[in-house]
XYZ file of C-alpha atoms in Angstrom:
312
model
C 195.159 -34.305 140.780
C 195.184 -30.982 141.770
C 196.616 -29.475 144.743
C 193.296 -27.692 145.417
C 191.453 -31.135 145.757
C 193.681 -32.618 148.406
C 192.921 -29.772 150.912
C 192.495 -30.653 154.809
C 188.870 -32.455 155.360
C 187.180 -31.217 158.496
C 184.193 -33.847 158.164
C 182.996 -36.460 156.237
C 179.448 -37.459 154.979
C 177.946 -40.685 155.565
C 175.425 -42.207 152.763
C 174.097 -44.468 155.651
C 172.066 -47.638 154.677
C 169.067 -45.936 152.753
C 167.708 -42.680 151.690
C 164.174 -43.481 152.134
C 162.414 -41.863 155.049
C 160.189 -44.731 155.870
C 162.895 -47.259 155.236
C 165.098 -45.381 157.547
C 162.399 -45.084 160.547
C 161.852 -48.862 160.251
C 165.434 -49.643 160.304
C 165.553 -47.354 163.311
C 163.269 -49.291 165.261
C 164.627 -52.593 164.181
C 168.233 -51.763 165.420
C 167.453 -49.569 168.357
C 165.701 -53.316 169.429
C 168.935 -55.312 168.704
C 171.153 -52.620 170.295
C 169.361 -52.764 173.362
C 169.477 -56.666 173.121
C 173.410 -56.463 172.744
C 174.116 -54.025 175.406
C 171.668 -55.845 178.062
C 172.533 -59.316 176.957
C 176.166 -58.726 177.134
C 175.981 -56.606 180.512
C 174.064 -59.281 181.841
C 176.580 -62.326 180.983
C 179.422 -60.108 182.552
C 177.208 -59.031 185.815
C 176.480 -63.186 186.335
C 180.008 -64.247 185.710
C 181.123 -61.664 188.282
C 178.257 -62.940 190.898
C 178.143 -66.402 190.667
C 181.533 -68.273 192.248
C 180.829 -71.199 189.667
C 181.592 -69.119 186.424
C 184.856 -68.207 188.201
C 186.798 -70.200 185.662
C 188.885 -69.290 182.648
C 186.274 -70.387 180.522
C 184.055 -67.668 181.774
C 186.806 -65.155 182.213
C 187.460 -65.128 178.540
C 183.547 -65.097 178.035
C 183.305 -61.733 180.202
C 186.205 -60.241 178.270
C 183.907 -61.127 175.123
C 181.265 -59.644 175.999
C 183.282 -56.360 177.103
C 184.731 -56.298 173.670
C 181.343 -56.565 172.156
C 179.466 -53.877 174.039
C 182.535 -51.523 173.119
C 182.664 -52.384 169.405
C 178.760 -52.004 169.175
C 178.867 -48.458 170.810
C 181.570 -47.281 168.514
C 178.941 -47.603 165.833
C 175.462 -48.116 166.444
C 174.393 -45.277 168.636
C 175.782 -42.939 165.300
C 173.814 -44.768 162.895
C 170.960 -44.772 165.203
C 170.962 -40.846 165.246
C 171.803 -40.639 161.416
C 168.276 -42.727 160.762
C 166.466 -39.944 161.743
C 168.861 -37.132 160.953
C 168.995 -35.171 157.660
C 172.625 -34.490 157.507
C 174.735 -37.497 158.191
C 178.179 -36.133 158.828
C 180.804 -37.092 161.261
C 184.027 -34.906 162.123
C 187.435 -36.016 160.761
C 188.389 -36.547 164.447
C 185.615 -38.426 165.178
C 186.027 -40.528 162.390
C 189.438 -41.077 163.276
C 188.620 -42.078 166.692
C 185.487 -44.245 165.348
C 187.810 -46.306 162.896
C 190.496 -47.087 165.666
C 188.094 -48.282 168.198
C 186.033 -50.526 165.904
C 189.434 -51.980 164.181
C 190.756 -52.546 167.465
C 187.705 -54.099 169.123
C 187.275 -56.239 166.220
C 190.838 -57.547 165.757
C 190.974 -57.872 169.758
C 187.559 -60.249 169.211
C 189.556 -62.460 166.734
C 192.559 -62.736 168.809
C 190.312 -63.705 171.856
C 188.476 -66.400 169.991
C 191.976 -68.090 169.227
C 192.495 -67.908 173.017
C 189.349 -69.289 174.152
C 189.663 -72.263 171.555
C 193.318 -73.023 173.150
C 191.301 -73.048 176.629
C 188.678 -75.354 175.443
C 191.359 -77.543 173.769
C 193.334 -77.996 177.451
C 189.584 -78.402 178.991
C 188.908 -81.349 176.414
C 192.440 -82.946 175.691
C 194.073 -82.331 179.387
C 191.138 -82.075 181.992
C 193.060 -83.398 184.810
C 195.791 -80.543 184.382
C 193.355 -77.891 183.097
C 193.284 -75.770 186.265
C 197.237 -75.921 186.564
C 197.819 -75.095 183.086
C 194.866 -72.181 182.362
C 195.980 -70.385 186.084
C 194.821 -66.733 186.606
C 198.267 -65.380 185.427
C 198.006 -67.164 181.874
C 194.497 -65.902 181.606
C 195.413 -62.582 182.510
C 198.438 -62.737 179.954
C 196.556 -64.157 177.124
C 193.816 -61.521 177.591
C 195.624 -58.445 177.732
C 197.968 -60.027 174.934
C 194.743 -59.810 172.815
C 193.862 -56.695 173.805
C 197.319 -55.079 173.363
C 197.624 -56.670 169.603
C 194.358 -55.647 168.750
C 195.075 -52.161 169.575
C 198.273 -52.009 167.979
C 196.701 -53.311 164.882
C 194.231 -50.704 164.653
C 196.795 -48.020 165.534
C 198.833 -48.744 162.562
C 196.096 -49.028 160.217
C 194.341 -45.856 161.479
C 197.627 -43.770 161.269
C 198.602 -45.284 157.731
C 195.075 -44.616 156.431
C 194.489 -40.786 157.764
C 197.966 -39.684 156.474
C 196.385 -40.128 152.987
C 195.169 -37.171 151.234
C 191.389 -37.114 150.873
C 189.763 -35.621 147.432
C 186.334 -37.094 148.606
C 184.429 -36.308 151.861
C 181.391 -38.649 151.268
C 181.621 -42.445 152.952
C 179.508 -44.836 150.907
C 178.899 -46.216 154.029
C 177.242 -45.846 157.913
C 180.589 -45.624 159.454
C 183.815 -44.886 159.138
C 184.940 -48.382 158.008
C 188.628 -49.170 156.689
C 187.843 -50.115 153.329
C 185.380 -47.508 152.928
C 187.712 -44.560 154.220
C 190.561 -45.586 151.626
C 188.325 -45.279 148.780
C 188.279 -41.615 149.293
C 192.092 -41.307 148.625
C 193.525 -39.313 145.989
C 196.747 -41.543 145.765
C 197.726 -44.949 145.039
C 196.856 -46.972 147.876
C 198.808 -49.647 146.867
C 201.171 -50.170 150.325
C 197.810 -49.608 152.097
C 196.375 -52.727 150.409
C 199.486 -54.495 151.360
C 199.015 -53.565 154.772
C 195.288 -54.517 154.874
C 196.553 -57.900 153.383
C 199.225 -58.705 156.364
C 196.979 -57.335 158.895
C 194.161 -59.710 157.532
C 196.457 -62.768 157.912
C 197.908 -61.954 160.997
C 194.233 -60.795 162.599
C 192.264 -63.315 160.951
C 194.234 -66.290 159.524
C 196.594 -66.871 162.441
C 193.744 -66.837 165.190
C 191.434 -69.057 162.510
C 194.783 -71.558 162.261
C 195.071 -71.857 165.699
C 191.259 -72.670 166.342
C 191.186 -75.240 163.728
C 194.396 -76.926 165.282
C 192.813 -76.784 168.630
C 189.530 -78.384 167.243
C 191.098 -80.959 165.127
C 192.554 -82.203 168.745
C 189.495 -81.629 170.511
C 187.362 -83.793 167.928
C 190.250 -86.687 167.815
C 189.892 -86.482 172.037
C 186.055 -86.562 171.996
C 186.012 -89.789 169.616
C 188.245 -91.412 171.993
C 185.809 -91.364 174.745
C 184.151 -94.756 174.868
C 180.349 -93.553 176.409
C 178.016 -91.231 174.386
C 177.335 -89.589 177.105
C 180.704 -88.389 177.725
C 181.263 -87.519 174.311
C 177.981 -85.052 174.172
C 179.239 -83.488 177.300
C 182.618 -82.910 175.874
C 181.282 -81.478 172.640
C 178.826 -79.541 174.636
C 181.629 -77.332 176.059
C 182.663 -76.640 172.759
C 179.514 -76.069 170.461
C 178.912 -72.448 171.840
C 182.382 -71.216 171.121
C 182.584 -73.285 167.665
C 179.025 -71.493 166.876
C 180.641 -68.161 167.545
C 183.638 -69.056 165.608
C 181.867 -70.394 162.295
C 179.924 -66.782 162.317
C 182.811 -64.735 162.629
C 185.925 -66.016 160.929
C 183.365 -67.131 157.822
C 182.540 -63.893 157.224
C 185.644 -61.877 157.761
C 187.713 -64.669 155.448
C 184.888 -64.060 152.953
C 185.442 -59.839 152.940
C 188.805 -58.947 154.349
C 191.038 -61.611 152.816
C 190.101 -61.026 148.852
C 192.217 -58.356 147.333
C 190.706 -54.736 148.198
C 188.341 -53.573 145.715
C 186.841 -57.111 145.375
C 184.029 -56.630 147.642
C 181.603 -54.163 146.752
C 180.205 -51.283 149.200
C 176.947 -53.047 149.870
C 178.882 -56.226 150.998
C 181.037 -54.042 153.038
C 178.142 -52.598 154.913
C 176.279 -55.859 155.203
C 179.335 -57.425 157.111
C 179.895 -54.296 159.043
C 176.098 -54.445 160.098
C 176.765 -58.181 160.842
C 179.898 -57.350 163.038
C 178.309 -54.384 165.082
C 174.819 -55.573 165.639
C 174.339 -59.138 164.842
C 177.146 -60.932 166.223
C 177.273 -58.967 169.496
C 173.523 -59.641 170.101
C 173.620 -63.340 169.327
C 176.836 -63.947 171.379
C 174.985 -63.625 175.001
C 172.270 -66.058 173.278
C 174.439 -68.443 172.153
C 176.503 -68.853 175.282
C 173.300 -68.825 177.559
C 170.879 -71.048 175.697
C 173.443 -73.624 175.177
C 174.986 -73.339 178.851
C 173.562 -75.000 181.707
C 175.871 -72.867 184.257
C 175.072 -69.694 182.808
C 170.963 -70.539 182.852
C 171.799 -72.208 186.419
C 173.513 -68.657 187.758
C 170.584 -66.615 185.815
C 168.127 -68.434 187.897
C 170.131 -68.234 190.853
C 170.253 -64.275 190.680
C 166.691 -64.312 189.763
C 165.550 -66.302 192.988
C 167.595 -64.199 195.034
C 166.097 -60.993 193.484
C 162.712 -62.461 194.326
C 163.643 -63.047 197.940
C 164.883 -59.517 198.442
C 161.473 -58.169 196.812
C 159.207 -60.131 199.378
């Protein structure tokens, strides 16, 4: 490859999801509605947890952190995607691309670690209910949340530095955002080392939390089956059902995409997975945790009643 083709890239072009104008307008309306639901839903979850003393427990502390991470993750890619739906020129500067990849990868990594911490929280709640508040004290919750965020930021920093040190021969990204695998395809040189790092990162970020989740829920299921009353079993499972639903969505899709050798997944598959994580999952999380959770519904009713009283 000639040296002239390995010069500095000041900006990248994004192919997006479609070239058809009508399709882009339809997608703009659809994803704008989903984006607003995502931001409002997650913000409402955080607000309810802050305002209602009954939700000041470890489980809801982690849920508020998850909602914050989802808001950050969505805002790293979706606003730009919405703008590009209505723009003829779909470009992003080099430094914005670096920042976008770093934030999205950091928030995505943090979410996987956080789901692992939430699984441990449910394990303690079901298997050691009498010692739950002693084990899951405020200090431990803060340490776990900080560790999840630190691990996510560190993983993202390493991957981002390694990716953007590569020489790029192309500037057109077949994606709607600066996604890790899509950017790697622009490199002029052999990316064997990057593939190894993606595999190692995938194991540490996806598989280790997944193993922790499986281990926790194996013990949770065993503990639930030992409960004699059917009402007790339903109550115990109800405390875990929402988390288990979110875990299944996140880990299932991630393992299918990122735990395969780099290059095996198509650009179309990567776009669909990125959309799932950037739009669908953050939008569904508040719905899953609220519709299946009487405490959150109760907190919402209480907040609405107070609002009505003030307006009278």
